[in-house]
């Protein structure tokens, strides 16, 4: 089976996902088109030779509807022969886009694919597409709960306190601040510009490196009222009777930030890269997705990681750096506990608590981050994994070449 290679990777800064955020005036199609344009400018690829443009996008409504991947490519001025498809695997969508691109290349059906994702959470509100995941009747019939309730359930069951998750959040902010100060994201980062070519945003806007445990400790628990008033805590006990009462520990300060952003990566075969004069930066060693019980929901990264490692013939000791999406602090904390991985190899530049989680783009952004950091440290292998709504997980292993 042919290998799939990563030739380059770009991402926009993450802007605060509010009307006061710097990227609020920018349409999501322009966010993604800007990333595509930057990728094409850096690699010089002839866009009529791109077999597909695959973009993750979770809230496919309004300005993010109607296959934004295809129209962003056209907006970027790409050749009409470069098609596009938009997919939704919730928070794993950006990584799913890259994995799908790699699978097409490995199958021999495609030679060159651009993959990534976009989410403008300031302009297209999370949940505005409706659907079963937001329907209380469906939640009760399938046994699902909102993700924040799941996060608090995991923390309660595993014994993580409010102080534990707040301490993790403080460290995420510290690491992100240090990474920004030393330019750790500069290779992948491309500025967002307006129609006149003026820079709208050229740095990640969300991090607060001055965050302290005292500040976080003053924040109210985000999901306690929801859990108690709507009896969602009781629903968790139907599956997990050993947890008598959910302790609500997650807040706005130790959960992922709502942001806008886009990313694009160039995936292709070795032969196509040689023909176009492209130098591969990494190859994709293994990919995995899995389902997970939908009440606990957020533990999908554990089996997804194990499945990807098994397919690569590797162990956790063979991986140099990990990116475990910080949807909630407990997710990477529980993952490290389960896999026996020390924090010094996980999210070394901070994570979504500090930087934000632009749903459809995050997985692709994390690949940018781990690839850049592997090169900066002259290390070899990285693994990216995310928890996914509805009880799923996704993981990808890359190896520098």
mmCIF file of C-alpha atoms in Angstrom:
data_model
loop_
_atom_site.group_PDB
_atom_site.id
_atom_site.type_symbol
_atom_site.label_atom_id
_atom_site.label_comp_id
_atom_site.label_asym_id
_atom_site.label_seq_id
_atom_site.Cartn_x
_atom_site.Cartn_y
_atom_site.Cartn_z
ATOM 1 C CA UNK A 1 0.000 0.000 0.000
ATOM 2 C CA UNK A 2 1.442 3.440 -0.893
ATOM 3 C CA UNK A 3 2.410 5.803 1.909
ATOM 4 C CA UNK A 4 0.710 9.154 2.425
ATOM 5 C CA UNK A 5 2.984 12.112 3.132
ATOM 6 C CA UNK A 6 2.458 15.542 4.692
ATOM 7 C CA UNK A 7 4.195 18.129 2.530
ATOM 8 C CA UNK A 8 3.164 21.279 4.346
ATOM 9 C CA UNK A 9 0.700 22.638 6.889
ATOM 10 C CA UNK A 10 -0.714 26.083 7.638
ATOM 11 C CA UNK A 11 -3.250 27.494 10.035
ATOM 12 C CA UNK A 12 -4.763 30.844 10.854
ATOM 13 C CA UNK A 13 -4.519 32.352 14.308
ATOM 14 C CA UNK A 14 -7.415 31.502 16.599
ATOM 15 C CA UNK A 15 -9.601 34.543 17.222
ATOM 16 C CA UNK A 16 -11.989 34.881 20.154
ATOM 17 C CA UNK A 17 -15.333 33.421 19.123
ATOM 18 C CA UNK A 18 -17.393 36.458 20.075
ATOM 19 C CA UNK A 19 -18.666 39.522 18.265
ATOM 20 C CA UNK A 20 -15.798 41.393 19.949
ATOM 21 C CA UNK A 21 -13.221 38.959 18.550
ATOM 22 C CA UNK A 22 -10.848 40.086 15.816
ATOM 23 C CA UNK A 23 -12.059 37.456 13.334
ATOM 24 C CA UNK A 24 -15.769 38.178 13.767
ATOM 25 C CA UNK A 25 -15.836 40.450 10.658
ATOM 26 C CA UNK A 26 -14.280 37.654 8.539
ATOM 27 C CA UNK A 27 -16.636 35.226 6.818
ATOM 28 C CA UNK A 28 -15.824 31.553 7.391
ATOM 29 C CA UNK A 29 -15.398 31.017 3.642
ATOM 30 C CA UNK A 30 -12.692 33.700 3.686
ATOM 31 C CA UNK A 31 -10.962 32.083 6.682
ATOM 32 C CA UNK A 32 -10.666 28.798 4.820
ATOM 33 C CA UNK A 33 -9.887 30.426 1.470
ATOM 34 C CA UNK A 34 -7.077 32.365 3.130
ATOM 35 C CA UNK A 35 -5.564 29.155 4.501
ATOM 36 C CA UNK A 36 -5.835 27.501 1.077
ATOM 37 C CA UNK A 37 -4.193 30.485 -0.606
ATOM 38 C CA UNK A 38 -1.344 30.494 1.896
ATOM 39 C CA UNK A 39 -0.758 26.764 1.409
ATOM 40 C CA UNK A 40 -0.697 27.147 -2.373
ATOM 41 C CA UNK A 41 1.673 30.119 -2.174
ATOM 42 C CA UNK A 42 4.093 28.219 0.056
ATOM 43 C CA UNK A 43 4.130 25.007 -1.939
ATOM 44 C CA UNK A 44 3.559 26.303 -5.463
ATOM 45 C CA UNK A 45 1.165 23.444 -6.229
ATOM 46 C CA UNK A 46 -0.778 23.723 -9.497
ATOM 47 C CA UNK A 47 -4.334 23.651 -8.197
ATOM 48 C CA UNK A 48 -5.656 21.830 -11.257
ATOM 49 C CA UNK A 49 -3.676 18.821 -10.000
ATOM 50 C CA UNK A 50 -5.392 18.753 -6.586
ATOM 51 C CA UNK A 51 -7.617 15.678 -6.581
ATOM 52 C CA UNK A 52 -9.828 16.955 -3.767
ATOM 53 C CA UNK A 53 -10.186 19.563 -1.043
ATOM 54 C CA UNK A 54 -11.548 17.986 2.148
ATOM 55 C CA UNK A 55 -12.604 20.280 4.992
ATOM 56 C CA UNK A 56 -13.991 19.537 8.417
ATOM 57 C CA UNK A 57 -16.755 21.825 9.614
ATOM 58 C CA UNK A 58 -19.095 20.991 12.481
ATOM 59 C CA UNK A 59 -21.852 23.600 12.344
ATOM 60 C CA UNK A 60 -22.794 23.393 8.685
ATOM 61 C CA UNK A 61 -25.476 26.055 8.699
ATOM 62 C CA UNK A 62 -25.795 29.589 7.400
ATOM 63 C CA UNK A 63 -22.459 30.871 6.184
ATOM 64 C CA UNK A 64 -20.873 27.454 6.817
ATOM 65 C CA UNK A 65 -23.425 25.505 4.802
ATOM 66 C CA UNK A 66 -23.476 24.449 1.152
ATOM 67 C CA UNK A 67 -20.126 22.609 1.072
ATOM 68 C CA UNK A 68 -17.797 25.337 2.252
ATOM 69 C CA UNK A 69 -14.776 23.290 1.089
ATOM 70 C CA UNK A 70 -15.729 23.618 -2.566
ATOM 71 C CA UNK A 71 -16.638 27.279 -2.424
ATOM 72 C CA UNK A 72 -13.602 28.237 -0.352
ATOM 73 C CA UNK A 73 -11.392 26.680 -3.053
ATOM 74 C CA UNK A 74 -13.213 28.718 -5.693
ATOM 75 C CA UNK A 75 -13.015 31.817 -3.485
ATOM 76 C CA UNK A 76 -9.249 31.265 -3.261
ATOM 77 C CA UNK A 77 -9.061 31.331 -7.056
ATOM 78 C CA UNK A 78 -8.218 27.662 -7.394
ATOM 79 C CA UNK A 79 -8.794 25.841 -10.649
ATOM 80 C CA UNK A 80 -12.395 24.713 -11.112
ATOM 81 C CA UNK A 81 -11.094 21.157 -11.541
ATOM 82 C CA UNK A 82 -10.206 20.990 -7.810
ATOM 83 C CA UNK A 83 -13.392 19.597 -6.210
ATOM 84 C CA UNK A 84 -14.337 19.868 -2.558
ATOM 85 C CA UNK A 85 -16.175 17.989 0.158
ATOM 86 C CA UNK A 86 -17.139 19.053 3.673
ATOM 87 C CA UNK A 87 -17.435 16.494 6.458
ATOM 88 C CA UNK A 88 -18.575 16.417 10.062
ATOM 89 C CA UNK A 89 -17.196 14.107 12.727
ATOM 90 C CA UNK A 90 -17.858 16.702 15.387
ATOM 91 C CA UNK A 91 -14.649 17.732 17.202
ATOM 92 C CA UNK A 92 -12.610 15.219 15.200
ATOM 93 C CA UNK A 93 -13.587 16.725 11.837
ATOM 94 C CA UNK A 94 -10.285 18.449 11.052
ATOM 95 C CA UNK A 95 -8.284 15.308 11.759
ATOM 96 C CA UNK A 96 -10.851 13.177 9.958
ATOM 97 C CA UNK A 97 -10.312 15.361 6.884
ATOM 98 C CA UNK A 98 -6.569 14.648 6.948
ATOM 99 C CA UNK A 99 -7.136 10.951 7.589
ATOM 100 C CA UNK A 100 -9.596 10.761 4.702
ATOM 101 C CA UNK A 101 -7.077 12.473 2.438
ATOM 102 C CA UNK A 102 -4.401 10.000 3.522
ATOM 103 C CA UNK A 103 -6.740 7.061 2.929
ATOM 104 C CA UNK A 104 -7.446 8.246 -0.626
ATOM 105 C CA UNK A 105 -3.702 8.517 -1.295
ATOM 106 C CA UNK A 106 -2.970 5.142 0.290
ATOM 107 C CA UNK A 107 -5.674 3.554 -1.849
ATOM 108 C CA UNK A 108 -3.965 4.829 -4.989
ATOM 109 C CA UNK A 109 -7.107 6.638 -6.120
ATOM 110 C CA UNK A 110 -5.744 10.142 -5.381
ATOM 111 C CA UNK A 111 -2.242 11.575 -5.661
ATOM 112 C CA UNK A 112 -2.626 15.028 -4.092
ATOM 113 C CA UNK A 113 -5.255 16.152 -1.598
ATOM 114 C CA UNK A 114 -5.635 19.273 0.512
ATOM 115 C CA UNK A 115 -7.280 18.657 3.888
ATOM 116 C CA UNK A 116 -8.115 20.800 6.883
ATOM 117 C CA UNK A 117 -11.055 22.509 8.469
ATOM 118 C CA UNK A 118 -12.790 25.711 9.439
ATOM 119 C CA UNK A 119 -15.084 26.990 12.147
ATOM 120 C CA UNK A 120 -16.294 30.526 12.749
ATOM 121 C CA UNK A 121 -17.865 30.123 16.169
ATOM 122 C CA UNK A 122 -18.476 33.863 16.455
ATOM 123 C CA UNK A 123 -20.590 34.049 13.287
ATOM 124 C CA UNK A 124 -22.144 30.570 13.199
ATOM 125 C CA UNK A 125 -23.113 29.631 16.722
ATOM 126 C CA UNK A 126 -22.482 26.119 17.985
ATOM 127 C CA UNK A 127 -25.732 24.159 17.818
ATOM 128 C CA UNK A 128 -27.388 26.445 15.277
ATOM 129 C CA UNK A 129 -27.550 23.521 12.847
ATOM 130 C CA UNK A 130 -29.885 21.683 15.228
ATOM 131 C CA UNK A 131 -29.947 17.918 15.056
ATOM 132 C CA UNK A 132 -30.292 14.972 17.386
ATOM 133 C CA UNK A 133 -27.323 15.847 19.595
ATOM 134 C CA UNK A 134 -29.183 18.933 20.836
ATOM 135 C CA UNK A 135 -32.554 17.174 21.287
ATOM 136 C CA UNK A 136 -33.322 16.287 24.910
ATOM 137 C CA UNK A 137 -35.694 13.502 23.861
ATOM 138 C CA UNK A 138 -32.960 11.890 21.797
ATOM 139 C CA UNK A 139 -30.457 12.288 24.613
ATOM 140 C CA UNK A 140 -32.748 10.413 26.987
ATOM 141 C CA UNK A 141 -33.623 7.713 24.446
ATOM 142 C CA UNK A 142 -30.011 6.903 23.478
ATOM 143 C CA UNK A 143 -28.564 7.570 26.923
ATOM 144 C CA UNK A 144 -26.434 10.555 25.967
ATOM 145 C CA UNK A 145 -25.799 13.770 27.916
ATOM 146 C CA UNK A 146 -24.137 17.107 27.102
ATOM 147 C CA UNK A 147 -20.357 16.907 26.976
ATOM 148 C CA UNK A 148 -19.823 19.035 30.063
ATOM 149 C CA UNK A 149 -21.842 16.590 32.134
ATOM 150 C CA UNK A 150 -19.709 13.756 30.725
ATOM 151 C CA UNK A 151 -16.530 15.633 31.645
ATOM 152 C CA UNK A 152 -17.719 16.117 35.215
ATOM 153 C CA UNK A 153 -18.772 12.454 35.393
ATOM 154 C CA UNK A 154 -15.271 11.343 34.360
ATOM 155 C CA UNK A 155 -13.661 13.681 36.900
ATOM 156 C CA UNK A 156 -15.920 12.401 39.677
ATOM 157 C CA UNK A 157 -15.396 8.740 38.816
ATOM 158 C CA UNK A 158 -11.609 9.086 38.524
ATOM 159 C CA UNK A 159 -11.194 11.283 41.566
ATOM 160 C CA UNK A 160 -10.016 14.517 39.914
ATOM 161 C CA UNK A 161 -10.892 17.506 42.074
ATOM 162 C CA UNK A 162 -11.673 21.087 41.110
ATOM 163 C CA UNK A 163 -8.154 21.989 42.228
ATOM 164 C CA UNK A 164 -6.710 19.277 39.960
ATOM 165 C CA UNK A 165 -8.470 20.460 36.798
ATOM 166 C CA UNK A 166 -7.759 24.115 37.590
ATOM 167 C CA UNK A 167 -4.068 23.330 38.052
ATOM 168 C CA UNK A 168 -4.017 21.617 34.664
ATOM 169 C CA UNK A 169 -5.645 24.696 33.102
ATOM 170 C CA UNK A 170 -3.086 27.028 34.657
ATOM 171 C CA UNK A 171 -0.303 24.894 33.190
ATOM 172 C CA UNK A 172 -1.957 24.919 29.759
ATOM 173 C CA UNK A 173 -1.997 28.712 29.860
ATOM 174 C CA UNK A 174 1.619 28.857 31.035
ATOM 175 C CA UNK A 175 2.806 26.552 28.266
ATOM 176 C CA UNK A 176 0.855 28.421 25.600
ATOM 177 C CA UNK A 177 2.286 31.737 26.771
ATOM 178 C CA UNK A 178 5.822 30.362 26.649
ATOM 179 C CA UNK A 179 5.207 28.881 23.194
ATOM 180 C CA UNK A 180 3.914 32.190 21.868
ATOM 181 C CA UNK A 181 6.871 34.046 23.343
ATOM 182 C CA UNK A 182 9.416 31.813 21.614
ATOM 183 C CA UNK A 183 7.533 31.700 18.299
ATOM 184 C CA UNK A 184 6.706 27.999 18.500
ATOM 185 C CA UNK A 185 3.722 28.371 16.155
ATOM 186 C CA UNK A 186 5.348 30.687 13.624
ATOM 187 C CA UNK A 187 6.101 28.132 10.903
ATOM 188 C CA UNK A 188 2.472 27.099 10.440
ATOM 189 C CA UNK A 189 0.832 30.393 11.346
ATOM 190 C CA UNK A 190 -0.410 32.575 8.479
ATOM 191 C CA UNK A 191 -2.137 35.924 9.117
ATOM 192 C CA UNK A 192 -5.754 36.588 8.276
ATOM 193 C CA UNK A 193 -6.115 39.544 5.924
ATOM 194 C CA UNK A 194 -9.074 41.626 4.803
ATOM 195 C CA UNK A 195 -10.071 42.329 1.205
ATOM 196 C CA UNK A 196 -7.561 45.185 1.042
ATOM 197 C CA UNK A 197 -4.745 42.883 2.124
ATOM 198 C CA UNK A 198 -4.432 44.435 5.586
ATOM 199 C CA UNK A 199 -3.722 42.122 8.500
ATOM 200 C CA UNK A 200 -6.772 41.418 10.631
ATOM 201 C CA UNK A 201 -5.083 39.001 13.041
ATOM 202 C CA UNK A 202 -1.607 37.487 13.096
ATOM 203 C CA UNK A 203 -1.456 35.878 16.555
ATOM 204 C CA UNK A 204 -3.607 33.629 18.713
ATOM 205 C CA UNK A 205 -5.992 35.883 20.556
ATOM 206 C CA UNK A 206 -7.362 33.756 23.409
ATOM 207 C CA UNK A 207 -4.396 32.851 25.700
ATOM 208 C CA UNK A 208 -4.173 34.409 29.142
ATOM 209 C CA UNK A 209 -0.728 33.466 30.443
ATOM 210 C CA UNK A 210 -1.337 35.471 33.640
ATOM 211 C CA UNK A 211 -4.066 33.008 34.680
ATOM 212 C CA UNK A 212 -3.754 31.798 38.263
ATOM 213 C CA UNK A 213 -5.388 29.055 40.288
ATOM 214 C CA UNK A 214 -6.961 31.745 42.461
ATOM 215 C CA UNK A 215 -8.644 33.382 39.464
ATOM 216 C CA UNK A 216 -9.905 30.059 38.157
ATOM 217 C CA UNK A 217 -11.139 29.025 41.586
ATOM 218 C CA UNK A 218 -13.559 31.952 41.618
ATOM 219 C CA UNK A 219 -15.387 30.788 38.488
ATOM 220 C CA UNK A 220 -18.728 28.960 38.839
ATOM 221 C CA UNK A 221 -19.131 25.387 37.655
ATOM 222 C CA UNK A 222 -20.562 25.589 34.129
ATOM 223 C CA UNK A 223 -22.715 22.464 34.102
ATOM 224 C CA UNK A 224 -24.055 22.127 37.642
ATOM 225 C CA UNK A 225 -27.376 23.878 37.058
ATOM 226 C CA UNK A 226 -27.941 21.951 33.835
ATOM 227 C CA UNK A 227 -27.134 18.663 35.500
ATOM 228 C CA UNK A 228 -29.373 19.220 38.506
ATOM 229 C CA UNK A 229 -32.387 21.052 37.036
ATOM 230 C CA UNK A 230 -32.762 18.935 33.898
ATOM 231 C CA UNK A 231 -32.009 15.700 35.767
ATOM 232 C CA UNK A 232 -29.089 14.928 33.472
ATOM 233 C CA UNK A 233 -27.000 13.892 36.447
ATOM 234 C CA UNK A 234 -29.630 11.240 37.148
ATOM 235 C CA UNK A 235 -29.348 9.988 33.588
ATOM 236 C CA UNK A 236 -25.652 9.257 34.123
ATOM 237 C CA UNK A 237 -26.485 7.035 37.094
ATOM 238 C CA UNK A 238 -28.486 4.690 34.861
ATOM 239 C CA UNK A 239 -25.165 3.694 33.252
ATOM 240 C CA UNK A 240 -22.804 4.440 36.124
ATOM 241 C CA UNK A 241 -24.636 3.633 39.378
ATOM 242 C CA UNK A 242 -21.270 3.546 41.184
ATOM 243 C CA UNK A 243 -21.184 7.361 40.878
ATOM 244 C CA UNK A 244 -23.832 8.383 43.383
ATOM 245 C CA UNK A 245 -23.526 12.107 42.777
ATOM 246 C CA UNK A 246 -21.680 13.966 40.005
ATOM 247 C CA UNK A 247 -19.322 16.630 41.310
ATOM 248 C CA UNK A 248 -19.256 19.504 38.838
ATOM 249 C CA UNK A 249 -15.697 20.785 38.455
ATOM 250 C CA UNK A 250 -15.446 22.169 34.916
ATOM 251 C CA UNK A 251 -15.753 25.875 34.277
ATOM 252 C CA UNK A 252 -15.145 28.319 31.461
ATOM 253 C CA UNK A 253 -11.556 28.511 32.689
ATOM 254 C CA UNK A 254 -10.660 24.811 32.557
ATOM 255 C CA UNK A 255 -12.586 23.938 29.389
ATOM 256 C CA UNK A 256 -11.740 24.678 25.766
ATOM 257 C CA UNK A 257 -12.177 28.222 24.529
ATOM 258 C CA UNK A 258 -14.674 29.179 21.818
ATOM 259 C CA UNK A 259 -12.698 30.556 18.857
ATOM 260 C CA UNK A 260 -12.623 31.061 15.083
ATOM 261 C CA UNK A 261 -9.980 29.603 12.778
ATOM 262 C CA UNK A 262 -9.023 27.481 9.785
ATOM 263 C CA UNK A 263 -6.229 25.131 8.714
ATOM 264 C CA UNK A 264 -5.027 23.419 5.530
ATOM 265 C CA UNK A 265 -2.499 20.617 4.971
ATOM 266 C CA UNK A 266 -1.089 19.155 1.776
ATOM 267 C CA UNK A 267 -1.231 15.352 1.637
ATOM 268 C CA UNK A 268 0.071 13.289 -1.256
ATOM 269 C CA UNK A 269 1.996 10.343 -2.580
ATOM 270 C CA UNK A 270 5.779 10.191 -2.754
ATOM 271 C CA UNK A 271 5.688 10.027 -6.546
ATOM 272 C CA UNK A 272 3.465 13.077 -6.886
ATOM 273 C CA UNK A 273 5.650 14.999 -4.497
ATOM 274 C CA UNK A 274 8.759 14.174 -6.522
ATOM 275 C CA UNK A 275 7.036 15.193 -9.739
ATOM 276 C CA UNK A 276 6.109 18.578 -8.241
ATOM 277 C CA UNK A 277 9.427 19.130 -6.470
ATOM 278 C CA UNK A 278 7.864 18.877 -3.025
ATOM 279 C CA UNK A 279 9.843 17.739 -0.005
ATOM 280 C CA UNK A 280 7.796 15.674 2.463
ATOM 281 C CA UNK A 281 7.928 16.698 6.114
ATOM 282 C CA UNK A 282 6.294 13.563 7.542
ATOM 283 C CA UNK A 283 4.414 10.427 6.632
ATOM 284 C CA UNK A 284 1.245 9.165 8.194
ATOM 285 C CA UNK A 285 2.021 5.937 10.039
ATOM 286 C CA UNK A 286 -1.448 4.992 11.257
ATOM 287 C CA UNK A 287 -4.995 6.264 11.731
ATOM 288 C CA UNK A 288 -7.888 5.093 13.864
ATOM 289 C CA UNK A 289 -11.433 5.957 14.839
ATOM 290 C CA UNK A 290 -13.600 4.261 17.428
ATOM 291 C CA UNK A 291 -16.956 4.456 19.118
ATOM 292 C CA UNK A 292 -17.363 4.874 22.860
ATOM 293 C CA UNK A 293 -20.241 4.569 25.313
ATOM 294 C CA UNK A 294 -22.242 7.814 24.754
ATOM 295 C CA UNK A 295 -22.772 8.849 28.379
ATOM 296 C CA UNK A 296 -19.103 8.765 29.378
ATOM 297 C CA UNK A 297 -18.482 9.961 25.788
ATOM 298 C CA UNK A 298 -15.142 11.755 26.167
ATOM 299 C CA UNK A 299 -12.910 8.742 26.817
ATOM 300 C CA UNK A 300 -12.683 7.898 23.100
ATOM 301 C CA UNK A 301 -9.041 9.067 22.818
ATOM 302 C CA UNK A 302 -7.915 6.088 24.912
ATOM 303 C CA UNK A 303 -9.132 3.261 22.630
ATOM 304 C CA UNK A 304 -8.414 5.359 19.514
ATOM 305 C CA UNK A 305 -4.810 5.818 20.654
ATOM 306 C CA UNK A 306 -4.387 2.123 21.399
ATOM 307 C CA UNK A 307 -5.879 1.165 18.030
ATOM 308 C CA UNK A 308 -3.590 3.553 16.119
ATOM 309 C CA UNK A 309 -0.536 2.316 18.018
ATOM 310 C CA UNK A 310 -1.472 -1.305 17.290
ATOM 311 C CA UNK A 311 -1.859 -0.595 13.595
ATOM 312 C CA UNK A 312 1.543 1.090 13.517
ATOM 313 C CA UNK A 313 3.168 -1.722 15.502
ATOM 314 C CA UNK A 314 4.172 0.805 18.161
ATOM 315 C CA UNK A 315 3.795 1.450 21.881
ATOM 316 C CA UNK A 316 3.346 4.712 23.768
ATOM 317 C CA UNK A 317 7.081 4.618 24.449
ATOM 318 C CA UNK A 318 7.747 4.946 20.713
ATOM 319 C CA UNK A 319 5.946 8.302 20.481
ATOM 320 C CA UNK A 320 7.942 11.445 21.183
ATOM 321 C CA UNK A 321 5.126 14.012 21.474
ATOM 322 C CA UNK A 322 1.372 13.785 21.959
ATOM 323 C CA UNK A 323 -1.410 16.269 21.294
ATOM 324 C CA UNK A 324 -4.555 15.341 23.238
ATOM 325 C CA UNK A 325 -7.281 17.894 22.620
ATOM 326 C CA UNK A 326 -8.191 19.804 25.753
ATOM 327 C CA UNK A 327 -11.940 19.852 25.197
ATOM 328 C CA UNK A 328 -12.103 19.746 29.005
ATOM 329 C CA UNK A 329 -9.171 19.466 31.392
ATOM 330 C CA UNK A 330 -10.190 15.977 32.449
ATOM 331 C CA UNK A 331 -9.820 14.562 28.919
ATOM 332 C CA UNK A 332 -5.991 14.699 28.669
ATOM 333 C CA UNK A 333 -5.720 14.088 32.421
ATOM 334 C CA UNK A 334 -7.678 10.828 32.183
ATOM 335 C CA UNK A 335 -5.835 9.910 28.965
ATOM 336 C CA UNK A 336 -2.431 10.322 30.663
ATOM 337 C CA UNK A 337 -3.643 8.291 33.625
ATOM 338 C CA UNK A 338 -4.883 5.475 31.381
ATOM 339 C CA UNK A 339 -1.902 5.367 29.006
ATOM 340 C CA UNK A 340 0.779 6.003 31.625
ATOM 341 C CA UNK A 341 2.253 8.975 29.749
ATOM 342 C CA UNK A 342 3.992 11.803 31.606
ATOM 343 C CA UNK A 343 2.791 15.365 31.068
ATOM 344 C CA UNK A 344 6.176 16.463 29.701
ATOM 345 C CA UNK A 345 5.341 14.726 26.396
ATOM 346 C CA UNK A 346 1.722 15.866 26.181
ATOM 347 C CA UNK A 347 0.487 19.231 24.882
ATOM 348 C CA UNK A 348 3.899 20.769 25.388
ATOM 349 C CA UNK A 349 2.747 24.095 23.908
ATOM 350 C CA UNK A 350 -0.506 24.246 25.811
ATOM 351 C CA UNK A 351 -3.825 23.248 24.347
ATOM 352 C CA UNK A 352 -7.402 24.248 23.667
ATOM 353 C CA UNK A 353 -7.972 25.529 27.217
ATOM 354 C CA UNK A 354 -5.512 28.323 26.463
ATOM 355 C CA UNK A 355 -5.609 28.504 22.666
ATOM 356 C CA UNK A 356 -9.202 27.576 21.886
ATOM 357 C CA UNK A 357 -11.039 24.846 20.007
ATOM 358 C CA UNK A 358 -12.410 25.897 16.568
ATOM 359 C CA UNK A 359 -14.414 22.692 16.255
ATOM 360 C CA UNK A 360 -14.003 21.715 12.601
ATOM 361 C CA UNK A 361 -10.403 22.900 12.363
ATOM 362 C CA UNK A 362 -8.849 21.780 15.652
ATOM 363 C CA UNK A 363 -7.651 18.321 14.623
ATOM 364 C CA UNK A 364 -5.847 19.738 11.595
ATOM 365 C CA UNK A 365 -4.352 22.510 13.730
ATOM 366 C CA UNK A 366 -3.017 19.967 16.227
ATOM 367 C CA UNK A 367 -1.209 18.185 13.389
ATOM 368 C CA UNK A 368 0.389 21.521 12.467
ATOM 369 C CA UNK A 369 1.458 21.981 16.083
ATOM 370 C CA UNK A 370 2.963 18.549 16.626
ATOM 371 C CA UNK A 371 4.773 18.545 13.272
ATOM 372 C CA UNK A 372 6.361 21.938 13.938
ATOM 373 C CA UNK A 373 7.388 20.937 17.452
ATOM 374 C CA UNK A 374 8.894 17.631 16.307
ATOM 375 C CA UNK A 375 11.045 19.576 13.871
ATOM 376 C CA UNK A 376 11.982 22.200 16.468
ATOM 377 C CA UNK A 377 13.139 19.503 18.897
ATOM 378 C CA UNK A 378 14.572 17.204 16.203
ATOM 379 C CA UNK A 379 12.271 14.391 17.305
ATOM 380 C CA UNK A 380 10.621 11.755 15.146
ATOM 381 C CA UNK A 381 7.082 10.685 16.001
ATOM 382 C CA UNK A 382 3.890 12.376 17.106
ATOM 383 C CA UNK A 383 0.348 11.273 17.899
ATOM 384 C CA UNK A 384 -2.756 13.470 17.775
ATOM 385 C CA UNK A 385 -6.036 12.407 19.348
ATOM 386 C CA UNK A 386 -9.386 14.032 20.089
ATOM 387 C CA UNK A 387 -12.556 13.114 21.943
ATOM 388 C CA UNK A 388 -15.705 13.417 19.848
ATOM 389 C CA UNK A 389 -19.364 14.143 20.588
ATOM 390 C CA UNK A 390 -21.753 11.230 20.687
ATOM 391 C CA UNK A 391 -19.049 8.981 22.099
ATOM 392 C CA UNK A 392 -16.222 8.602 19.565
ATOM 393 C CA UNK A 393 -12.467 9.015 19.359
ATOM 394 C CA UNK A 394 -9.923 9.612 16.624
ATOM 395 C CA UNK A 395 -6.125 9.341 16.474
ATOM 396 C CA UNK A 396 -3.330 9.791 13.937
ATOM 397 C CA UNK A 397 0.368 8.967 14.132
ATOM 398 C CA UNK A 398 2.927 10.801 12.013
ATOM 399 C CA UNK A 399 6.636 10.219 11.564
ATOM 400 C CA UNK A 400 9.114 12.767 10.247
ATOM 401 C CA UNK A 401 10.990 11.888 7.090
#
